[in-house]
Coordinates of C-alpha atoms in Angstrom, one line a residue:
M17 CA 0.0 0.1 0.1
A18 CA 1.6 3.2 -1.2
G19 CA 3.2 5.2 1.7
G20 CA 1.3 2.8 4.2
Q21 CA -1.7 4.9 4.0
E22 CA -5.0 3.2 4.1
A23 CA -8.1 5.2 2.9
D24 CA -11.3 5.3 5.3
L25 CA -13.4 5.7 2.2
V26 CA -12.9 5.4 -1.5
L27 CA -15.1 6.7 -4.3
A28 CA -14.3 4.4 -7.5
G29 CA -15.5 3.8 -11.0
G30 CA -17.0 7.4 -11.5
K31 CA -16.5 10.6 -13.3
I32 CA -15.1 13.0 -10.5
R33 CA -14.7 16.7 -11.3
T34 CA -11.4 18.0 -10.1
P35 CA -8.6 20.5 -11.2
A36 CA -6.2 17.9 -10.2
H37 CA -6.2 16.4 -13.9
P38 CA -5.9 18.0 -17.1
S39 CA -9.0 16.8 -18.5
G40 CA -10.8 18.1 -15.3
F41 CA -11.9 14.6 -14.2
A42 CA -10.7 11.5 -12.5
E43 CA -12.2 8.0 -12.0
A44 CA -11.7 7.7 -8.1
L45 CA -10.9 9.5 -5.0
A46 CA -9.6 8.4 -1.6
V47 CA -10.5 9.9 1.8
R48 CA -8.6 9.6 5.2
D49 CA -9.5 11.3 8.4
G50 CA -12.1 13.5 6.7
A51 CA -9.8 15.0 3.9
I52 CA -9.2 13.8 0.4
L53 CA -6.0 11.8 0.5
A54 CA -5.7 11.3 -3.4
V55 CA -7.5 11.6 -6.5
G56 CA -6.8 9.6 -9.7
T57 CA -7.5 6.5 -11.8
D58 CA -9.2 3.3 -10.4
D59 CA -6.0 1.5 -10.2
E60 CA -4.0 4.2 -8.6
I61 CA -6.7 4.6 -5.7
K62 CA -6.9 0.8 -5.3
E63 CA -3.5 1.0 -3.9
L64 CA -5.0 3.1 -1.0
T65 CA -7.5 0.6 -0.3
G66 CA -7.4 -1.9 2.7
R67 CA -9.4 -4.1 4.8
R68 CA -11.0 -1.5 6.6
T69 CA -11.7 0.8 3.7
R70 CA -15.3 1.6 2.6
V71 CA -15.6 1.4 -1.0
I72 CA -18.5 3.0 -2.9
D73 CA -18.9 2.1 -6.6
L74 CA -20.1 5.2 -8.4
R75 CA -21.0 3.0 -11.6
G76 CA -20.1 5.9 -13.7
R77 CA -21.8 8.6 -11.9
L78 CA -20.7 12.2 -11.7
A79 CA -19.2 13.3 -8.4
L80 CA -18.8 17.2 -7.8
P81 CA -17.6 19.0 -4.7
A82 CA -20.5 19.2 -2.4
F83 CA -22.4 22.5 -3.0
C84 CA -22.3 25.4 -0.8
D85 CA -25.1 28.1 -0.2
A86 CA -24.2 31.9 0.0
H87 CA -27.4 33.0 1.1
V88 CA -30.0 30.7 2.9
H89 CA -32.2 30.6 5.9
P90 CA -32.1 26.9 7.2
V91 CA -33.5 27.2 10.6
S92 CA -36.3 29.2 9.3
G93 CA -36.8 26.8 6.5
G94 CA -36.7 23.9 9.0
L95 CA -39.1 25.5 11.3
E96 CA -41.7 26.2 8.5
S97 CA -41.5 22.5 7.4
L98 CA -42.6 21.6 10.9
R99 CA -45.2 24.2 11.4
C100 CA -48.0 25.3 9.0
N101 CA -46.4 24.6 5.9
L102 CA -47.7 26.3 2.8
V103 CA -44.8 25.9 0.5
G104 CA -45.5 24.9 -2.9
L105 CA -49.3 25.4 -2.8
R106 CA -50.8 27.1 -5.7
S107 CA -54.1 28.4 -4.8
R108 CA -55.9 30.3 -2.2
H109 CA -58.2 27.2 -1.7
E110 CA -55.2 25.0 -1.1
C111 CA -53.4 27.6 1.3
L112 CA -56.8 27.9 3.5
E113 CA -57.3 24.0 3.4
A114 CA -53.7 23.8 4.8
V115 CA -54.3 26.4 7.6
D116 CA -57.6 24.6 8.5
D117 CA -55.9 21.2 8.8
Y118 CA -53.2 22.8 10.9
C119 CA -55.6 24.5 13.5
S120 CA -57.8 21.2 13.9
A121 CA -54.6 20.1 16.0
L122 CA -53.7 23.3 17.7
P123 CA -54.3 23.9 21.4
G124 CA -56.3 26.5 22.8
G125 CA -54.4 29.8 22.8
G126 CA -51.8 28.5 20.2
W127 CA -50.5 30.8 17.4
V128 CA -50.8 29.8 13.8
L129 CA -47.1 29.8 12.6
G130 CA -45.4 28.7 9.6
G131 CA -45.6 30.3 6.0
G132 CA -44.3 30.0 2.6
W133 CA -47.4 31.1 0.4
T134 CA -46.8 32.8 -2.8
M135 CA -48.4 36.0 -3.9
S136 CA -49.5 34.4 -7.5
A137 CA -51.7 32.0 -5.3
F138 CA -54.0 34.8 -4.5
P139 CA -56.2 37.2 -6.6
G140 CA -54.5 40.5 -6.8
G141 CA -51.5 39.0 -5.2
L142 CA -52.3 39.3 -1.6
P143 CA -54.5 37.4 0.8
T144 CA -56.9 38.9 3.2
A145 CA -57.6 38.7 7.0
A146 CA -61.2 38.0 6.2
D147 CA -60.2 34.6 4.3
L148 CA -58.0 33.7 7.3
D149 CA -60.6 34.4 9.9
T150 CA -62.9 31.6 8.4
V151 CA -60.1 28.9 9.0
T152 CA -58.4 29.9 12.3
A153 CA -61.3 29.7 14.8
G154 CA -60.0 32.8 16.7
H155 CA -56.1 31.7 16.9
P156 CA -53.9 34.5 16.2
A157 CA -52.1 33.9 12.7
F158 CA -48.7 35.0 11.5
L159 CA -47.6 33.4 8.1
P160 CA -44.9 35.0 6.1
N161 CA -44.9 34.6 2.3
R162 CA -42.1 32.8 0.7
D163 CA -39.8 35.8 0.5
H164 CA -40.5 36.8 4.0
H165 CA -41.3 40.4 2.9
T166 CA -45.0 40.1 3.7
A167 CA -47.0 38.4 6.4
W168 CA -50.6 37.1 6.2
V169 CA -52.4 37.7 9.4
N170 CA -55.9 37.5 10.6
T171 CA -58.5 39.6 12.4
A172 CA -57.1 38.3 15.9
T173 CA -53.6 39.2 15.2
L174 CA -54.4 42.6 14.1
T175 CA -56.4 43.2 17.2
L176 CA -53.7 41.8 19.3
A177 CA -51.2 44.2 18.0
G178 CA -53.4 47.1 18.0
I179 CA -53.4 47.5 14.2
D180 CA -56.2 49.7 13.0
A181 CA -56.8 52.4 10.4
G182 CA -55.1 54.8 12.8
T183 CA -51.8 52.9 12.9
P184 CA -49.2 54.8 10.8
D185 CA -47.0 52.8 8.3
P186 CA -43.5 52.4 9.7
A187 CA -40.6 54.1 7.8
D188 CA -39.4 50.7 6.5
G189 CA -42.9 49.0 5.8
R190 CA -46.4 49.3 4.8
I191 CA -49.7 48.1 6.0
E192 CA -51.8 47.0 3.2
R193 CA -55.3 48.7 3.5
D194 CA -58.6 48.9 1.7
E195 CA -60.0 52.3 0.4
A196 CA -61.3 53.3 3.9
G197 CA -57.8 53.0 5.3
Q198 CA -58.6 49.6 7.3
P199 CA -55.8 47.1 7.2
T200 CA -56.7 44.2 5.1
G201 CA -54.5 41.4 6.6
A202 CA -51.1 41.9 4.6
L203 CA -48.0 43.5 6.6
H204 CA -45.1 44.4 4.3
D205 CA -41.4 44.4 5.6
G206 CA -41.0 46.7 8.6
A207 CA -44.8 46.4 9.4
M208 CA -44.4 42.9 10.2
R209 CA -42.4 43.7 13.4
L210 CA -45.6 45.3 14.7
V211 CA -46.8 41.7 15.3
A212 CA -43.6 39.8 15.5
D213 CA -42.5 41.5 18.7
R214 CA -45.7 40.2 20.3
M215 CA -45.5 36.6 18.9
P216 CA -44.3 33.6 21.3
R217 CA -40.8 32.9 20.7
A218 CA -39.5 29.6 19.5
G219 CA -37.6 27.9 22.7
P220 CA -34.2 26.1 22.2
A221 CA -35.6 22.7 21.4
E222 CA -37.9 24.0 18.7
L223 CA -34.8 25.8 17.1
I224 CA -32.6 22.9 17.3
A225 CA -35.3 20.9 15.8
G226 CA -35.7 23.5 13.1
L227 CA -31.9 23.6 12.4
M228 CA -31.8 19.8 12.2
A229 CA -34.6 19.6 9.6
G230 CA -33.1 22.5 7.6
Q231 CA -29.7 20.6 7.6
T232 CA -31.1 17.3 6.6
H233 CA -33.0 19.1 3.8
L234 CA -29.8 20.9 2.6
H235 CA -27.8 17.7 2.9
S236 CA -30.4 15.8 0.7
L237 CA -29.8 18.4 -2.0
G238 CA -25.9 17.9 -1.9
I239 CA -25.0 20.9 0.5
T240 CA -22.7 20.6 3.2
R241 CA -21.6 24.3 3.8
F242 CA -23.4 27.6 3.8
Q243 CA -23.7 31.1 4.9
D244 CA -27.0 31.8 7.1
A245 CA -28.2 35.2 5.9
C246 CA -29.8 36.2 9.1
V247 CA -28.4 35.1 12.5
G248 CA -30.4 37.5 15.1
T249 CA -33.8 38.4 15.8
A250 CA -35.3 39.8 12.7
G251 CA -39.0 40.7 13.4
E252 CA -39.5 42.5 10.1
L253 CA -38.7 39.3 8.4
G254 CA -40.6 36.8 10.9
M255 CA -37.3 35.1 11.6
P256 CA -36.2 33.9 15.0
D257 CA -32.6 34.4 16.6
S258 CA -30.8 31.2 15.6
F259 CA -27.2 32.1 17.3
E260 CA -27.7 29.8 20.4
A261 CA -29.1 27.1 18.6
Y262 CA -26.0 27.1 16.2
L263 CA -23.7 27.1 19.3
M264 CA -25.6 24.2 20.8
A265 CA -25.6 22.3 17.8
A266 CA -21.9 22.7 17.4
D267 CA -21.3 21.7 21.0
Y268 CA -23.6 18.7 20.8
G269 CA -21.8 17.4 17.5
L270 CA -25.1 17.8 15.7
L271 CA -23.9 20.2 13.2
S272 CA -22.4 18.4 10.2
S273 CA -22.4 21.5 7.9
G274 CA -19.9 24.3 8.1
V275 CA -21.7 27.5 8.5
V276 CA -20.7 31.1 8.4
G277 CA -23.5 33.1 10.3
A278 CA -24.4 36.5 8.9
L279 CA -25.1 38.4 12.2
W280 CA -28.5 40.6 11.6
W281 CA -28.1 44.4 11.9
D282 CA -30.9 45.8 13.8
R283 CA -31.7 49.1 11.9
N284 CA -33.5 50.4 14.9
R285 CA -30.5 50.2 17.6
G286 CA -27.8 52.1 15.9
L287 CA -23.9 51.8 16.3
E288 CA -24.2 51.0 19.8
Q289 CA -24.9 47.3 19.0
I290 CA -21.4 46.7 17.4
D291 CA -20.3 45.6 20.8
D292 CA -22.9 42.9 20.8
L293 CA -21.8 41.8 17.5
L294 CA -18.0 41.7 18.6
T295 CA -19.3 39.6 21.4
R296 CA -21.1 37.2 19.4
R297 CA -18.2 37.0 16.8
E298 CA -15.9 36.1 19.8
R299 CA -18.1 33.4 21.1
A300 CA -18.4 31.8 17.4
S301 CA -14.9 32.3 16.4
A302 CA -13.9 28.6 15.5
G303 CA -15.4 25.2 14.7
P304 CA -18.1 24.4 12.4
F305 CA -20.2 27.6 13.2
R306 CA -18.3 30.9 12.6
A307 CA -20.2 34.4 13.2
T308 CA -18.0 36.5 11.1
T309 CA -20.3 38.4 9.0
V310 CA -22.9 41.2 9.3
K311 CA -26.1 41.3 7.3
L312 CA -27.4 44.7 6.2
M313 CA -30.8 44.8 4.9
L314 CA -31.1 47.8 2.5
D315 CA -34.4 47.4 0.9
G316 CA -37.5 45.2 0.3
V317 CA -38.6 43.6 -2.8
C318 CA -40.0 44.6 -6.1
E319 CA -43.5 42.8 -6.1
T320 CA -44.5 45.1 -3.0
F321 CA -42.8 48.1 -4.4
T322 CA -40.4 48.0 -1.4
A323 CA -37.2 47.5 -3.4
A324 CA -35.4 50.8 -3.6
M325 CA -35.5 52.0 -7.1
S326 CA -33.7 55.2 -8.8
S327 CA -37.0 56.2 -10.3
P328 CA -40.6 55.1 -9.6
Y329 CA -42.3 52.1 -10.4
L330 CA -44.9 52.2 -13.3
D331 CA -48.7 52.0 -12.3
G332 CA -49.2 49.0 -14.6
H333 CA -50.3 51.0 -17.6
G334 CA -46.9 52.4 -18.5
H335 CA -47.1 55.6 -16.4
P336 CA -44.7 56.7 -13.5
G337 CA -46.3 56.1 -10.2
H338 CA -45.7 57.7 -6.8
H339 CA -43.6 54.7 -5.3
Q340 CA -40.0 54.0 -6.0
G341 CA -39.3 52.2 -2.6
R342 CA -36.7 53.6 -0.1
L343 CA -33.5 52.6 1.4
F344 CA -34.0 51.1 4.8
I345 CA -30.7 52.6 5.9
E346 CA -30.2 56.1 4.5
A347 CA -27.0 56.3 2.4
E348 CA -24.9 58.6 4.7
E349 CA -25.7 56.4 7.9
L350 CA -25.0 53.3 5.5
R351 CA -21.5 54.5 5.0
E352 CA -20.6 55.2 8.8
I353 CA -22.1 51.8 9.6
T354 CA -20.1 50.4 6.9
R355 CA -16.9 51.9 7.9
R356 CA -17.2 51.1 11.6
L357 CA -18.1 47.4 11.0
A358 CA -15.3 46.9 8.2
A359 CA -12.8 48.6 10.7
E360 CA -13.6 46.0 13.3
G361 CA -12.8 43.2 10.5
F362 CA -16.4 42.0 9.6
Q363 CA -17.3 40.8 6.4
L364 CA -20.5 42.6 5.2
H365 CA -23.5 40.8 3.3
F366 CA -25.8 43.3 1.9
H367 CA -29.6 42.5 0.8
A368 CA -29.7 44.9 -2.3
L369 CA -32.4 44.1 -4.7
G370 CA -33.5 47.4 -6.4
D371 CA -30.9 49.5 -8.3
A372 CA -30.8 52.3 -5.7
A373 CA -29.9 49.8 -3.0
V374 CA -27.2 48.3 -5.3
S375 CA -25.7 51.6 -5.9
A376 CA -25.8 52.7 -2.1
A377 CA -24.1 49.3 -1.1
L378 CA -21.4 49.9 -3.8
D379 CA -20.9 53.6 -2.8
A380 CA -20.4 52.6 0.8
L381 CA -17.8 49.9 -0.1
A382 CA -16.0 52.4 -2.4
A383 CA -15.3 54.6 0.6
L384 CA -13.4 51.8 2.3
P385 CA -9.7 51.3 2.1
A386 CA -8.8 49.1 -0.9
G387 CA -6.6 46.4 0.9
P388 CA -9.0 45.6 3.8
R389 CA -11.9 45.8 1.4
R390 CA -10.2 43.2 -0.9
Q391 CA -9.5 40.9 2.0
A392 CA -13.0 41.1 3.5
R393 CA -14.8 39.7 0.4
H394 CA -18.0 41.8 0.9
H395 CA -21.0 40.7 -1.0
L396 CA -24.3 42.0 -2.3
A397 CA -27.1 39.5 -2.5
H398 CA -30.1 39.4 -4.8
L399 CA -29.1 41.9 -7.4
Q400 CA -32.5 42.0 -9.1
F401 CA -31.6 45.4 -10.7
I402 CA -28.1 46.8 -11.5
T403 CA -27.8 49.9 -13.5
P404 CA -25.5 49.9 -16.3
R405 CA -23.0 52.4 -14.5
D406 CA -22.7 50.0 -11.6
M407 CA -21.9 46.9 -13.7
G408 CA -18.1 47.4 -13.8
R409 CA -18.0 48.4 -10.2
F410 CA -18.2 45.0 -8.7
A411 CA -14.7 43.9 -10.1
E412 CA -13.4 47.2 -9.5
L413 CA -14.3 47.2 -5.8
D414 CA -13.7 43.7 -5.2
A415 CA -17.5 43.1 -4.4
V416 CA -18.9 39.4 -4.9
A417 CA -22.2 39.3 -6.7
N418 CA -24.3 36.8 -4.8
F419 CA -27.1 35.8 -6.9
Q420 CA -30.0 33.6 -6.3
P421 CA -30.4 32.3 -10.0
L422 CA -33.6 30.5 -9.7
W423 CA -35.1 34.0 -9.8
A424 CA -33.8 34.7 -13.3
C425 CA -36.5 33.5 -15.3
A426 CA -39.9 34.5 -16.6
E427 CA -42.0 32.7 -14.2
E428 CA -45.4 33.8 -13.1
Q429 CA -44.4 36.3 -10.4
M430 CA -42.1 37.9 -12.9
L431 CA -44.6 38.0 -15.6
E432 CA -47.6 39.4 -13.6
M433 CA -46.1 41.5 -10.6
T434 CA -42.7 42.6 -12.0
L435 CA -42.5 43.4 -15.7
P436 CA -45.7 45.5 -15.9
F437 CA -44.3 47.9 -13.1
V438 CA -40.7 48.5 -14.2
G439 CA -40.8 48.9 -17.8
A440 CA -38.5 47.7 -20.7
E441 CA -35.4 49.5 -19.8
R442 CA -35.4 48.3 -16.3
A443 CA -36.6 44.8 -17.3
A444 CA -33.2 44.3 -19.1
W445 CA -31.2 45.3 -16.0
Q446 CA -32.4 42.0 -14.1
Y447 CA -30.1 39.3 -12.8
Q448 CA -27.3 40.2 -15.3
I449 CA -25.1 37.1 -14.3
G450 CA -23.5 36.6 -17.7
S451 CA -22.3 40.2 -18.0
L452 CA -20.7 40.3 -14.5
V453 CA -18.9 37.1 -15.2
R454 CA -17.7 38.3 -18.5
G455 CA -16.4 41.3 -16.7
G456 CA -14.5 39.5 -14.2
A457 CA -16.6 40.0 -11.1
K458 CA -16.5 37.1 -8.5
I459 CA -19.8 35.2 -8.3
A460 CA -21.4 33.2 -5.8
F461 CA -24.8 31.6 -5.7
G462 CA -27.3 31.1 -3.0
S463 CA -30.9 29.9 -2.8
D464 CA -32.5 32.1 0.0
W465 CA -34.4 29.0 1.1
P466 CA -37.2 29.1 2.2
V467 CA -37.9 31.9 -0.1
S468 CA -37.5 29.4 -3.2
S469 CA -36.2 26.1 -3.6
A470 CA -32.7 25.4 -2.1
D471 CA -31.9 23.0 -4.9
P472 CA -28.6 23.9 -6.5
L473 CA -29.5 21.9 -9.6
Q474 CA -32.7 23.7 -10.4
E475 CA -30.8 26.9 -9.8
I476 CA -27.9 25.8 -12.1
H477 CA -30.6 24.9 -14.7
V478 CA -31.9 28.4 -14.6
A479 CA -28.6 29.8 -14.7
V480 CA -27.5 27.9 -17.8
N481 CA -30.9 28.0 -19.5
R482 CA -32.9 31.0 -18.2
V483 CA -36.0 29.1 -17.8
L484 CA -37.3 26.9 -15.1
S485 CA -36.8 23.1 -15.4
E486 CA -40.2 21.2 -15.8
R487 CA -39.7 20.0 -12.4
L488 CA -40.4 23.3 -11.0
G489 CA -42.3 25.0 -13.8
R490 CA -45.7 24.3 -15.3
P491 CA -45.3 22.3 -18.5
G492 CA -47.1 24.2 -21.3
Q493 CA -47.2 27.5 -19.5
P494 CA -45.4 30.5 -21.1
E495 CA -43.0 30.8 -18.2
C496 CA -41.7 27.2 -18.9
E497 CA -40.8 27.9 -22.7
D498 CA -39.0 31.4 -23.4
P499 CA -35.7 32.0 -21.9
F500 CA -35.4 35.2 -19.8
L501 CA -32.7 37.5 -21.2
P502 CA -30.8 34.7 -22.5
D503 CA -27.7 36.8 -23.2
Q504 CA -27.2 36.7 -19.4
A505 CA -26.9 32.8 -19.3
I506 CA -23.7 31.2 -18.2
T507 CA -21.9 28.1 -18.9
L508 CA -22.3 24.8 -16.7
D509 CA -18.8 25.1 -15.5
A510 CA -19.4 28.6 -14.4
A511 CA -22.6 27.8 -12.6
I512 CA -21.1 24.9 -10.7
D513 CA -18.2 27.1 -9.7
A514 CA -20.7 29.7 -8.3
F515 CA -22.1 26.9 -6.0
T516 CA -19.0 25.3 -5.0
S517 CA -15.6 27.4 -5.2
G518 CA -17.4 30.6 -5.2
V519 CA -19.1 30.2 -2.1
A520 CA -15.9 28.9 -0.5
W521 CA -14.1 32.1 -1.7
V522 CA -16.8 34.1 0.0
N523 CA -16.7 32.1 3.2
H524 CA -12.7 32.5 3.3
E525 CA -12.7 28.6 2.9
E526 CA -11.1 28.3 -0.8
D527 CA -8.0 26.4 0.6
E528 CA -10.4 23.9 2.5
T529 CA -13.4 23.2 0.5
G530 CA -15.1 24.0 -3.1
R531 CA -12.8 21.8 -5.1
L532 CA -11.9 18.2 -5.0
L533 CA -8.0 18.3 -4.3
P534 CA -5.7 16.1 -2.1
G535 CA -5.6 17.8 1.3
M536 CA -9.2 19.4 1.0
R537 CA -12.1 18.4 3.1
A538 CA -13.9 15.4 1.5
D539 CA -17.2 17.2 0.8
V540 CA -18.6 15.5 -2.1
T541 CA -22.0 15.1 -3.8
V542 CA -23.0 12.3 -6.3
L543 CA -25.7 12.8 -9.1
D544 CA -27.7 10.5 -10.8
Q545 CA -26.8 11.7 -14.1
D546 CA -23.8 13.1 -15.8
L547 CA -24.5 16.9 -16.3
Y548 CA -21.7 17.0 -19.0
A549 CA -23.3 14.1 -21.0
I550 CA -26.8 15.3 -21.1
P551 CA -28.5 18.2 -23.1
A552 CA -28.6 21.6 -20.8
R553 CA -32.4 21.5 -21.0
D554 CA -32.2 18.3 -18.8
I555 CA -30.0 19.7 -16.1
G556 CA -33.1 20.2 -13.8
S557 CA -34.1 16.6 -14.0
T558 CA -31.1 15.5 -12.1
S559 CA -31.0 14.6 -8.3
V560 CA -28.5 14.0 -5.7
M561 CA -27.6 10.4 -4.9
T562 CA -25.2 10.7 -2.1
T563 CA -23.8 13.7 0.0
I564 CA -20.6 13.4 1.8
A565 CA -19.4 15.9 4.5
G566 CA -16.0 15.7 5.8
G567 CA -15.6 12.1 4.6
V568 CA -19.0 11.0 6.3
V569 CA -22.1 10.1 4.2
V570 CA -24.8 12.3 5.4
H571 CA -27.3 11.5 2.8
G572 CA -27.9 8.6 0.6
D573 CA -26.4 5.9 2.6
R574 CA -27.6 2.4 1.6

């Protein structure tokens, strides 16, 4: 046996994507003590196989570096799956039926919590308290939609929170109202906090259960490392504080993922919270959970007109309206926050969806010293709209473009709730992944799950094809046929890199994971078909067979 080294685990008889071979692929891979011992031919790796080695025959299947996710909410996603889960329901009737079923087993005084509904499931895009009242039997209800920028509440909740016609809209949100000014049951962005502050908080056991459910789901999709985009109390998003849950899971040996936590910036507290963030970073500075990033939420979403735009939204008839969204953190304040956090060595993770928010984030980064800025690898997430004048600034400022590529297609929400309100010029500014890749910007991909599917293969499908796969789309519907801005498509290799080495770069782990090379962590995903041997249109029909994290099979063991 070569060098007397016996592998713990061997993957053989496959097609393993690795930069260690000129062709980009090897046949086999050996693992010892959680790290890759060698990659090579079956015969070469056989020399490292001993009596105690476990050998997995890939049977010709494709093995990739395990996927990473640059922007995800696993605790919220896990909790929603364990609560009143409305994910994937496509009609008002289906949602009400699911809530009714959930309430039938709810004890007296219990809240109806969960969420995941889509705006396209409801006439006009928004549900009402009156509808929810018919199935909740007086239980207070708080159900965020899939993007967590709007919550569906019933009359009991509105009454409990004291929300009525006289309640003013918060500066960073909006209460949906009828013509008489009465709340109708939808709370947007900062208005969600009016209820969230009164809700029962999930206890440690429930948060751990949510984290484990989320981690299991991510492992099933080939994901072993990620950046949690909201670690802290974010009432305006309906998300619980998961910091202690991560520490407990790590201490108990339950965390089989590598996690970077983006600590939530509470825009109501100001600069005095930096000391608290530093304390949290110190408590989570090593091991599988590291809280080294701060999340700054700059705006909302286009569908509710809360994404910050440089000019007003249209009224649906092609005429400028009165809303253009607004920055949740004003530009001058943002520059000071950014300066202070960067000086403390934090990486910054911006939610920037509208073009004005993207510009504000880039302006704030431009004011930082170049050297530390480059080392920090700050990143902007979502990037639905980028003005032409900002396109070259990502590479210039070493800012990573953190896209959620599943959204870069002409699905129902895009066709009905975005394009009519932005106009042709701004429509072409959306999800410009291809242009940024060609311009030399660093790219990382994330899912924003539970906002949308966490499946990297579905997102890679859209990044390459600019259409939904048939697995997620509705066959025969217009959104499944025509590529959206096809010039912004990228190659399969670029898309895989964005979900592997690109995220590793963001998380300062490029020497540890994201590629299958000797000495790196044995994080591997095995697919049921070879992405390089099938037509691009079939990428989305692919599934994960096996996921390996640090040399341990965490999904698909047989």
